[in-house]
Amino acid sequence: MQKPAKHQKLNLLQVFRGIAAVMVIFAHCDLIFNQNFQKDFLGKILNFGGSGVDFFFVLSGFIILYIHQSDIGNRSKLKSFFLKRVTRIYPIYWVVLTLKLSASLFFAYDPDTSQRNILEIFKAFILFPQRQEILASSFLGVSWTLSYEVFFYIIFGLLIGLKPKLCFPLISIWLLLTFTHFIGVFDLPKDSFMLNFIFNEHNLEFFLGCVAAYIVSKQKIPQEMTLICLGAFLYTLGAINYYYKVVDISPVISFGIPSMLLVVGSTSLEMKKHVHVNKILIYIGNASYSIYLMHGFFINNITKLILKVAPDITQNILILNILGLIIAVIALLFGCAVYSYIEKPLLSIFKPKLATT
């Protein structure tokens, strides 16, 4: 598979990252509003924003294959690949996790603090898969998604570190089992957390991203705008269905496939001609990881503070919704500040040339 232009930056993908992060902020606003205020945020119309995670997974699959496709089968590239991934994921994550743990310890706002054990903390720091209820109550609620990211990196690392005649059959079998489990051919024991993690449908979204990268590498996409419009239309249908619950359908289908179409169309378009993208949107995309890590921590604490200072505010839905929008914007700005003053310096310290994806 021929790699596209080496130094070409895909700014539209950065915009998608920023949009996905903002979507997640709105979804978590409703979640935290329900927890702390016992009220819905904007009538739950933005709850589909949780699909930003599905978008992130597709984007991750695309970017990894887009950048590292020439490394497949080249064992000498394995160390560099994992060094890039570790540098990109862990430093700022460790900072935010430590901040969260320190705040819960010193300010004692977390009732589950005393229930943590060393093993759970260690697993949280290395992003070893743990149940979402443990992560949400004691660590960072979004870190379950990062565990899937790390798992995908390990799978892709097999493509780099092992001979094709060995790794391709292994990965093909895993994908086949994951897909057949997804379509209901067989069931896994519900009490087996690791099996359900390894063969979870979310892993298929990384695969969709890889498929998108493969299609784009062929550089023969004649109807880019058609794909973009179709992807946006299907994503909108998925959002409407998520709100009204007309059909019980997996996010892989309702959001993963539309995300793949959007990625294929937008990247193919940008490779053919210059697309002007607002610098602020690109910046938000660059800051999306910090935004993603920090927004829940910020929203949770600011809403608890508001509840203490003005408990009667929950009686006025209009004011509460306006307040929620303001909090969402501040959470976005807070994440951007963390990116500029913590994440970027950290990346420059650990490995300057690896902070590119």
mmCIF file of C-alpha atoms in Angstrom:
data_model
loop_
_atom_site.group_PDB
_atom_site.id
_atom_site.type_symbol
_atom_site.label_atom_id
_atom_site.label_comp_id
_atom_site.label_asym_id
_atom_site.label_seq_id
_atom_site.Cartn_x
_atom_site.Cartn_y
_atom_site.Cartn_z
ATOM 1 C CA MET A 1 0.000 0.000 0.000
ATOM 2 C CA GLN A 2 1.546 3.274 -1.098
ATOM 3 C CA LYS A 3 1.771 5.957 1.511
ATOM 4 C CA PRO A 4 0.277 9.356 0.691
ATOM 5 C CA ALA A 5 2.335 12.522 0.745
ATOM 6 C CA LYS A 6 4.611 12.278 3.727
ATOM 7 C CA HIS A 7 4.379 15.835 4.975
ATOM 8 C CA GLN A 8 0.762 16.530 4.077
ATOM 9 C CA LYS A 9 -1.243 17.669 7.066
ATOM 10 C CA LEU A 10 -4.897 16.706 7.162
ATOM 11 C CA ASN A 11 -6.425 19.699 8.875
ATOM 12 C CA LEU A 12 -9.989 18.482 8.448
ATOM 13 C CA LEU A 13 -9.182 15.494 10.662
ATOM 14 C CA GLN A 14 -8.044 17.883 13.366
ATOM 15 C CA VAL A 15 -11.337 19.720 13.037
ATOM 16 C CA PHE A 16 -13.166 16.408 13.418
ATOM 17 C CA ARG A 17 -11.172 15.725 16.570
ATOM 18 C CA GLY A 18 -12.242 19.051 18.008
ATOM 19 C CA ILE A 19 -15.881 18.449 17.083
ATOM 20 C CA ALA A 20 -15.781 14.994 18.671
ATOM 21 C CA ALA A 21 -14.350 16.463 21.896
ATOM 22 C CA VAL A 22 -17.067 19.139 22.027
ATOM 23 C CA MET A 23 -19.735 16.486 21.443
ATOM 24 C CA VAL A 24 -18.440 14.479 24.392
ATOM 25 C CA ILE A 25 -18.453 17.604 26.581
ATOM 26 C CA PHE A 26 -22.177 18.150 25.925
ATOM 27 C CA ALA A 27 -23.022 14.495 26.567
ATOM 28 C CA HIS A 28 -21.140 14.537 29.857
ATOM 29 C CA CYS A 29 -22.798 17.806 30.840
ATOM 30 C CA ASP A 30 -26.097 15.955 30.857
ATOM 31 C CA LEU A 31 -24.616 12.988 32.722
ATOM 32 C CA ILE A 32 -23.103 15.202 35.433
ATOM 33 C CA PHE A 33 -26.185 17.434 35.612
ATOM 34 C CA ASN A 34 -28.272 14.338 36.337
ATOM 35 C CA GLN A 35 -25.802 13.178 38.982
ATOM 36 C CA ASN A 36 -25.357 16.514 40.757
ATOM 37 C CA PHE A 37 -28.549 18.462 39.994
ATOM 38 C CA GLN A 38 -30.977 15.609 39.226
ATOM 39 C CA LYS A 39 -31.900 17.576 36.098
ATOM 40 C CA ASP A 40 -31.492 17.020 32.364
ATOM 41 C CA PHE A 41 -29.289 19.305 30.303
ATOM 42 C CA LEU A 42 -31.041 20.765 27.231
ATOM 43 C CA GLY A 43 -33.633 18.035 27.347
ATOM 44 C CA LYS A 44 -31.038 15.397 26.463
ATOM 45 C CA ILE A 45 -31.031 16.472 22.817
ATOM 46 C CA LEU A 46 -27.214 16.454 22.776
ATOM 47 C CA ASN A 47 -26.789 13.083 24.446
ATOM 48 C CA PHE A 48 -25.743 11.589 21.123
ATOM 49 C CA GLY A 49 -22.510 13.511 21.770
ATOM 50 C CA GLY A 50 -21.199 10.376 23.432
ATOM 51 C CA SER A 51 -20.755 9.147 19.863
ATOM 52 C CA GLY A 52 -17.720 11.411 19.776
ATOM 53 C CA VAL A 53 -15.939 8.415 21.286
ATOM 54 C CA ASP A 54 -16.912 6.295 18.265
ATOM 55 C CA PHE A 55 -15.613 9.075 16.024
ATOM 56 C CA PHE A 56 -12.344 9.184 17.989
ATOM 57 C CA PHE A 57 -11.866 5.427 17.540
ATOM 58 C CA VAL A 58 -12.383 5.632 13.774
ATOM 59 C CA LEU A 59 -10.017 8.609 13.575
ATOM 60 C CA SER A 60 -7.391 6.722 15.587
ATOM 61 C CA GLY A 61 -7.570 3.702 13.290
ATOM 62 C CA PHE A 62 -7.217 5.951 10.255
ATOM 63 C CA ILE A 63 -4.303 7.984 11.608
ATOM 64 C CA ILE A 64 -2.281 4.990 12.794
ATOM 65 C CA LEU A 65 -2.472 3.189 9.442
ATOM 66 C CA TYR A 66 -2.063 6.430 7.494
ATOM 67 C CA ILE A 67 1.177 7.240 9.313
ATOM 68 C CA HIS A 68 2.611 3.780 9.972
ATOM 69 C CA GLN A 69 1.487 1.695 7.010
ATOM 70 C CA SER A 70 5.034 1.613 5.629
ATOM 71 C CA ASP A 71 6.247 0.245 8.994
ATOM 72 C CA ILE A 72 4.189 -2.945 8.741
ATOM 73 C CA GLY A 73 6.498 -5.949 8.758
ATOM 74 C CA ASN A 74 9.537 -3.826 9.648
ATOM 75 C CA ARG A 75 10.528 -4.942 13.137
ATOM 76 C CA SER A 76 13.120 -2.167 13.446
ATOM 77 C CA LYS A 77 10.232 0.336 13.587
ATOM 78 C CA LEU A 78 8.511 -1.321 16.543
ATOM 79 C CA LYS A 79 10.363 0.584 19.271
ATOM 80 C CA SER A 80 9.755 3.897 17.539
ATOM 81 C CA PHE A 81 6.065 3.099 17.092
ATOM 82 C CA PHE A 82 5.451 2.321 20.753
ATOM 83 C CA LEU A 83 7.610 5.238 21.891
ATOM 84 C CA LYS A 84 5.425 7.568 19.830
ATOM 85 C CA ARG A 85 2.226 6.083 21.225
ATOM 86 C CA VAL A 86 3.406 6.117 24.848
ATOM 87 C CA THR A 87 4.620 9.702 24.491
ATOM 88 C CA ARG A 88 1.322 10.780 22.987
ATOM 89 C CA ILE A 89 -0.993 9.054 25.456
ATOM 90 C CA TYR A 90 0.584 8.784 28.885
ATOM 91 C CA PRO A 91 2.376 11.972 30.099
ATOM 92 C CA ILE A 92 -0.636 14.293 30.154
ATOM 93 C CA TYR A 93 -2.871 11.415 31.234
ATOM 94 C CA TRP A 94 -0.658 10.790 34.260
ATOM 95 C CA VAL A 95 -0.784 14.485 35.158
ATOM 96 C CA VAL A 96 -4.569 14.623 34.984
ATOM 97 C CA LEU A 97 -5.038 11.322 36.819
ATOM 98 C CA THR A 98 -2.669 12.436 39.588
ATOM 99 C CA LEU A 99 -4.573 15.711 39.864
ATOM 100 C CA LYS A 100 -7.852 13.855 40.154
ATOM 101 C CA LEU A 101 -6.529 11.437 42.782
ATOM 102 C CA SER A 102 -4.915 14.253 44.754
ATOM 103 C CA ALA A 103 -8.084 16.330 44.715
ATOM 104 C CA SER A 104 -10.213 13.425 45.899
ATOM 105 C CA LEU A 105 -7.711 12.647 48.634
ATOM 106 C CA PHE A 106 -7.114 16.142 50.003
ATOM 107 C CA PHE A 107 -10.620 17.499 49.542
ATOM 108 C CA ALA A 108 -12.324 14.199 50.339
ATOM 109 C CA TYR A 109 -15.132 14.729 47.833
ATOM 110 C CA ASP A 110 -14.904 11.192 46.515
ATOM 111 C CA PRO A 111 -16.698 8.654 48.716
ATOM 112 C CA ASP A 112 -14.872 5.791 47.012
ATOM 113 C CA THR A 113 -11.393 7.056 47.861
ATOM 114 C CA SER A 114 -10.970 4.691 50.792
ATOM 115 C CA GLN A 115 -12.057 1.722 48.665
ATOM 116 C CA ARG A 116 -9.226 1.992 46.176
ATOM 117 C CA ASN A 117 -6.381 -0.466 46.352
ATOM 118 C CA ILE A 118 -2.861 -0.336 45.002
ATOM 119 C CA LEU A 119 -3.597 -2.768 42.176
ATOM 120 C CA GLU A 120 -6.528 -0.695 40.891
ATOM 121 C CA ILE A 121 -4.412 2.461 41.011
ATOM 122 C CA PHE A 122 -1.574 0.746 39.167
ATOM 123 C CA LYS A 123 -3.998 -0.531 36.519
ATOM 124 C CA ALA A 124 -5.409 2.967 36.137
ATOM 125 C CA PHE A 125 -1.954 4.448 35.554
ATOM 126 C CA ILE A 126 -1.010 1.916 32.878
ATOM 127 C CA LEU A 127 -4.538 1.957 31.383
ATOM 128 C CA PHE A 128 -5.041 -1.730 31.976
ATOM 129 C CA PRO A 129 -8.730 -2.479 31.259
ATOM 130 C CA GLN A 130 -11.026 -2.076 34.269
ATOM 131 C CA ARG A 131 -14.779 -1.913 34.626
ATOM 132 C CA GLN A 132 -16.301 1.462 33.800
ATOM 133 C CA GLU A 133 -17.987 1.778 37.180
ATOM 134 C CA ILE A 134 -14.596 1.538 38.914
ATOM 135 C CA LEU A 135 -13.024 4.133 36.624
ATOM 136 C CA ALA A 136 -15.961 6.529 36.782
ATOM 137 C CA SER A 137 -16.196 6.486 40.554
ATOM 138 C CA SER A 138 -12.524 6.427 41.481
ATOM 139 C CA PHE A 139 -10.342 7.520 38.592
ATOM 140 C CA LEU A 140 -11.021 9.175 35.218
ATOM 141 C CA GLY A 141 -14.311 8.169 33.674
ATOM 142 C CA VAL A 142 -13.013 8.547 30.115
ATOM 143 C CA SER A 143 -9.992 6.308 30.666
ATOM 144 C CA TRP A 144 -11.929 3.197 29.612
ATOM 145 C CA THR A 145 -11.704 4.524 26.051
ATOM 146 C CA LEU A 146 -7.947 4.934 26.366
ATOM 147 C CA SER A 147 -7.660 1.273 27.311
ATOM 148 C CA TYR A 148 -9.165 0.428 23.928
ATOM 149 C CA GLU A 149 -6.677 2.809 22.297
ATOM 150 C CA VAL A 150 -3.764 1.045 23.984
ATOM 151 C CA PHE A 151 -5.159 -2.352 23.005
ATOM 152 C CA PHE A 152 -5.397 -1.204 19.378
ATOM 153 C CA TYR A 153 -1.785 -0.018 19.504
ATOM 154 C CA ILE A 154 -0.730 -3.441 20.749
ATOM 155 C CA ILE A 155 -2.644 -5.148 17.941
ATOM 156 C CA PHE A 156 -1.108 -2.824 15.358
ATOM 157 C CA GLY A 157 2.282 -3.392 16.947
ATOM 158 C CA LEU A 158 1.918 -7.053 16.032
ATOM 159 C CA LEU A 159 1.706 -6.036 12.388
ATOM 160 C CA ILE A 160 4.997 -4.199 12.756
ATOM 161 C CA GLY A 161 6.876 -6.638 14.986
ATOM 162 C CA LEU A 162 5.817 -10.037 13.632
ATOM 163 C CA LYS A 163 6.228 -11.626 10.241
ATOM 164 C CA PRO A 164 3.141 -11.221 8.029
ATOM 165 C CA LYS A 165 2.622 -14.989 7.733
ATOM 166 C CA LEU A 166 2.212 -15.111 11.513
ATOM 167 C CA CYS A 167 0.493 -11.839 12.441
ATOM 168 C CA PHE A 168 -2.058 -11.656 9.611
ATOM 169 C CA PRO A 169 -3.691 -15.001 10.468
ATOM 170 C CA LEU A 170 -3.741 -14.099 14.181
ATOM 171 C CA ILE A 171 -5.319 -10.695 13.621
ATOM 172 C CA SER A 172 -7.722 -12.080 11.015
ATOM 173 C CA ILE A 173 -8.974 -14.684 13.479
ATOM 174 C CA TRP A 174 -9.392 -12.031 16.169
ATOM 175 C CA LEU A 175 -11.306 -9.759 13.804
ATOM 176 C CA LEU A 176 -13.502 -12.642 12.665
ATOM 177 C CA LEU A 177 -14.336 -13.599 16.241
ATOM 178 C CA THR A 178 -14.995 -9.953 17.129
ATOM 179 C CA PHE A 179 -17.296 -9.512 14.143
ATOM 180 C CA THR A 180 -19.186 -12.770 14.652
ATOM 181 C CA HIS A 181 -19.681 -11.876 18.303
ATOM 182 C CA PHE A 182 -20.886 -8.445 17.200
ATOM 183 C CA ILE A 183 -23.548 -9.881 14.881
ATOM 184 C CA GLY A 184 -24.673 -12.348 17.552
ATOM 185 C CA VAL A 185 -23.297 -15.619 16.213
ATOM 186 C CA PHE A 186 -22.050 -16.482 19.700
ATOM 187 C CA ASP A 187 -22.171 -14.987 23.183
ATOM 188 C CA LEU A 188 -19.378 -14.487 25.654
ATOM 189 C CA PRO A 189 -19.760 -15.113 29.390
ATOM 190 C CA LYS A 190 -21.080 -11.875 30.861
ATOM 191 C CA ASP A 191 -18.875 -12.280 33.930
ATOM 192 C CA SER A 192 -15.714 -12.505 31.805
ATOM 193 C CA PHE A 193 -14.692 -8.863 31.606
ATOM 194 C CA MET A 194 -11.447 -9.400 29.692
ATOM 195 C CA LEU A 195 -13.035 -11.574 27.013
ATOM 196 C CA ASN A 196 -15.740 -8.993 26.485
ATOM 197 C CA PHE A 197 -13.052 -6.309 26.271
ATOM 198 C CA ILE A 198 -10.891 -8.173 23.761
ATOM 199 C CA PHE A 199 -13.824 -8.961 21.468
ATOM 200 C CA ASN A 200 -15.781 -5.768 22.082
ATOM 201 C CA GLU A 201 -17.528 -4.090 19.145
ATOM 202 C CA HIS A 202 -15.572 -0.870 19.758
ATOM 203 C CA ASN A 203 -12.530 -2.615 18.315
ATOM 204 C CA LEU A 204 -14.332 -2.769 14.976
ATOM 205 C CA GLU A 205 -14.354 1.039 14.857
ATOM 206 C CA PHE A 206 -10.555 1.109 14.808
ATOM 207 C CA PHE A 207 -10.769 -1.391 11.966
ATOM 208 C CA LEU A 208 -13.190 0.921 10.111
ATOM 209 C CA GLY A 209 -10.597 3.675 10.471
ATOM 210 C CA CYS A 210 -7.930 1.395 9.006
ATOM 211 C CA VAL A 211 -10.259 0.560 6.108
ATOM 212 C CA ALA A 212 -10.720 4.298 5.539
ATOM 213 C CA ALA A 213 -6.927 4.791 5.419
ATOM 214 C CA TYR A 214 -6.565 1.936 2.954
ATOM 215 C CA ILE A 215 -9.265 3.374 0.676
ATOM 216 C CA VAL A 216 -7.723 6.849 0.806
ATOM 217 C CA SER A 217 -4.284 5.430 -0.039
ATOM 218 C CA LYS A 218 -5.656 4.299 -3.385
ATOM 219 C CA GLN A 219 -6.253 7.956 -4.223
ATOM 220 C CA LYS A 220 -9.150 7.135 -6.542
ATOM 221 C CA ILE A 221 -12.133 8.616 -4.735
ATOM 222 C CA PRO A 222 -14.146 10.526 -7.380
ATOM 223 C CA GLN A 223 -17.107 11.653 -5.242
ATOM 224 C CA GLU A 224 -15.614 13.146 -2.089
ATOM 225 C CA MET A 225 -18.466 15.557 -1.394
ATOM 226 C CA THR A 226 -21.003 12.781 -1.928
ATOM 227 C CA LEU A 227 -19.263 10.690 0.743
ATOM 228 C CA ILE A 228 -19.088 13.658 3.112
ATOM 229 C CA CYS A 229 -22.786 14.460 2.650
ATOM 230 C CA LEU A 230 -23.771 10.806 2.989
ATOM 231 C CA GLY A 231 -21.679 10.421 6.142
ATOM 232 C CA ALA A 232 -23.174 13.582 7.663
ATOM 233 C CA PHE A 233 -26.700 12.478 6.732
ATOM 234 C CA LEU A 234 -26.276 8.998 8.250
ATOM 235 C CA TYR A 235 -24.648 10.461 11.360
ATOM 236 C CA THR A 236 -27.626 12.798 11.760
ATOM 237 C CA LEU A 237 -30.008 9.863 11.396
ATOM 238 C CA GLY A 238 -28.020 8.064 14.085
ATOM 239 C CA ALA A 239 -28.322 11.086 16.382
ATOM 240 C CA ILE A 240 -32.089 11.300 15.825
ATOM 241 C CA ASN A 241 -32.465 7.588 16.443
ATOM 242 C CA TYR A 242 -30.361 7.865 19.606
ATOM 243 C CA TYR A 243 -32.747 10.501 20.968
ATOM 244 C CA TYR A 244 -36.025 8.884 19.986
ATOM 245 C CA LYS A 245 -34.800 5.258 20.297
ATOM 246 C CA VAL A 246 -36.749 4.172 17.229
ATOM 247 C CA VAL A 247 -34.440 1.249 16.480
ATOM 248 C CA ASP A 248 -32.019 -0.530 18.781
ATOM 249 C CA ILE A 249 -28.835 -0.293 16.744
ATOM 250 C CA SER A 250 -25.156 -0.514 17.607
ATOM 251 C CA PRO A 251 -23.050 2.683 17.618
ATOM 252 C CA VAL A 252 -20.683 0.873 15.248
ATOM 253 C CA ILE A 253 -23.391 1.072 12.584
ATOM 254 C CA SER A 254 -25.132 4.323 13.503
ATOM 255 C CA PHE A 255 -21.936 6.337 14.116
ATOM 256 C CA GLY A 256 -18.883 4.247 13.211
ATOM 257 C CA ILE A 257 -19.748 3.732 9.544
ATOM 258 C CA PRO A 258 -20.830 7.376 9.001
ATOM 259 C CA SER A 259 -17.578 8.469 10.668
ATOM 260 C CA MET A 260 -15.634 6.308 8.232
ATOM 261 C CA LEU A 261 -17.447 7.909 5.271
ATOM 262 C CA LEU A 262 -16.735 11.394 6.626
ATOM 263 C CA VAL A 263 -13.052 10.570 7.072
ATOM 264 C CA VAL A 264 -12.672 9.044 3.599
ATOM 265 C CA GLY A 265 -14.482 11.909 1.914
ATOM 266 C CA SER A 266 -12.775 14.747 3.771
ATOM 267 C CA THR A 267 -9.235 13.374 3.529
ATOM 268 C CA SER A 268 -9.646 12.538 -0.170
ATOM 269 C CA LEU A 269 -10.912 16.064 -0.771
ATOM 270 C CA GLU A 270 -8.036 17.646 1.123
ATOM 271 C CA MET A 271 -5.469 15.571 -0.741
ATOM 272 C CA LYS A 272 -6.781 16.798 -4.088
ATOM 273 C CA LYS A 273 -7.114 20.477 -3.371
ATOM 274 C CA HIS A 274 -6.429 23.058 -0.705
ATOM 275 C CA VAL A 275 -9.187 23.374 1.863
ATOM 276 C CA HIS A 276 -9.089 26.496 3.986
ATOM 277 C CA VAL A 277 -9.641 25.630 7.642
ATOM 278 C CA ASN A 278 -10.015 28.165 10.414
ATOM 279 C CA LYS A 279 -6.955 28.167 12.682
ATOM 280 C CA ILE A 280 -9.089 28.230 15.821
ATOM 281 C CA LEU A 281 -10.798 25.002 14.757
ATOM 282 C CA ILE A 282 -7.422 23.394 14.099
ATOM 283 C CA TYR A 283 -6.209 24.543 17.508
ATOM 284 C CA ILE A 284 -9.235 22.997 19.236
ATOM 285 C CA GLY A 285 -8.511 19.782 17.347
ATOM 286 C CA ASN A 286 -4.890 19.872 18.513
ATOM 287 C CA ALA A 287 -6.121 20.405 22.075
ATOM 288 C CA SER A 288 -8.803 17.710 21.851
ATOM 289 C CA TYR A 289 -6.943 15.169 24.005
ATOM 290 C CA SER A 290 -6.463 17.596 26.887
ATOM 291 C CA ILE A 291 -10.071 18.722 26.493
ATOM 292 C CA TYR A 292 -11.197 15.115 26.552
ATOM 293 C CA LEU A 293 -9.225 14.320 29.704
ATOM 294 C CA MET A 294 -10.066 17.445 31.687
ATOM 295 C CA HIS A 295 -13.666 18.358 30.892
ATOM 296 C CA GLY A 296 -15.378 15.810 33.162
ATOM 297 C CA PHE A 297 -13.191 16.696 36.134
ATOM 298 C CA PHE A 298 -13.924 20.399 35.613
ATOM 299 C CA ILE A 299 -17.678 20.057 35.031
ATOM 300 C CA ASN A 300 -18.151 17.736 37.994
ATOM 301 C CA ASN A 301 -16.384 20.032 40.438
ATOM 302 C CA ILE A 302 -17.851 23.302 39.191
ATOM 303 C CA THR A 303 -21.403 21.919 39.365
ATOM 304 C CA LYS A 304 -20.812 20.679 42.916
ATOM 305 C CA LEU A 305 -19.516 24.126 43.857
ATOM 306 C CA ILE A 306 -22.566 25.795 42.307
ATOM 307 C CA LEU A 307 -24.849 23.426 44.170
ATOM 308 C CA LYS A 308 -23.260 24.463 47.472
ATOM 309 C CA VAL A 309 -23.294 28.181 46.722
ATOM 310 C CA ALA A 310 -26.736 28.412 45.075
ATOM 311 C CA PRO A 311 -28.768 25.244 45.698
ATOM 312 C CA ASP A 312 -32.017 26.879 44.519
ATOM 313 C CA ILE A 313 -30.679 27.328 41.000
ATOM 314 C CA THR A 314 -31.820 23.830 40.112
ATOM 315 C CA GLN A 315 -35.437 25.005 40.271
ATOM 316 C CA ASN A 316 -35.082 27.189 37.172
ATOM 317 C CA ILE A 317 -34.547 24.963 34.127
ATOM 318 C CA LEU A 318 -33.868 27.844 31.730
ATOM 319 C CA ILE A 319 -31.137 29.346 33.894
ATOM 320 C CA LEU A 320 -29.717 25.882 34.527
ATOM 321 C CA ASN A 321 -29.460 25.173 30.799
ATOM 322 C CA ILE A 322 -27.827 28.541 30.110
ATOM 323 C CA LEU A 323 -25.436 27.859 32.959
ATOM 324 C CA GLY A 324 -24.696 24.456 31.457
ATOM 325 C CA LEU A 325 -23.757 26.026 28.119
ATOM 326 C CA ILE A 326 -21.454 28.469 29.903
ATOM 327 C CA ILE A 327 -19.856 25.630 31.866
ATOM 328 C CA ALA A 328 -19.346 23.649 28.644
ATOM 329 C CA VAL A 329 -17.586 26.592 27.003
ATOM 330 C CA ILE A 330 -15.389 27.166 30.064
ATOM 331 C CA ALA A 331 -14.568 23.439 30.172
ATOM 332 C CA LEU A 332 -13.484 23.707 26.530
ATOM 333 C CA LEU A 333 -11.299 26.729 27.278
ATOM 334 C CA PHE A 334 -9.887 25.032 30.359
ATOM 335 C CA GLY A 335 -8.895 22.019 28.280
ATOM 336 C CA CYS A 336 -7.262 24.320 25.724
ATOM 337 C CA ALA A 337 -5.263 25.982 28.497
ATOM 338 C CA VAL A 338 -4.106 22.580 29.758
ATOM 339 C CA TYR A 339 -3.009 21.739 26.223
ATOM 340 C CA SER A 340 -1.038 24.955 25.762
ATOM 341 C CA TYR A 341 0.625 25.105 29.175
ATOM 342 C CA ILE A 342 0.970 21.444 30.191
ATOM 343 C CA GLU A 343 0.493 18.960 27.338
ATOM 344 C CA LYS A 344 2.613 20.723 24.719
ATOM 345 C CA PRO A 345 5.545 21.364 27.096
ATOM 346 C CA LEU A 346 5.365 17.744 28.254
ATOM 347 C CA LEU A 347 5.484 16.480 24.694
ATOM 348 C CA SER A 348 8.456 18.710 23.921
ATOM 349 C CA ILE A 349 10.291 17.387 26.970
ATOM 350 C CA PHE A 350 9.713 13.707 26.333
ATOM 351 C CA LYS A 351 10.090 13.546 22.577
ATOM 352 C CA PRO A 352 9.814 16.735 20.494
ATOM 353 C CA LYS A 353 9.516 15.029 17.130
ATOM 354 C CA LEU A 354 6.829 12.579 18.209
ATOM 355 C CA ALA A 355 4.100 15.111 19.088
ATOM 356 C CA THR A 356 2.630 15.024 15.588
ATOM 357 C CA THR A 357 -0.576 12.984 15.835
#
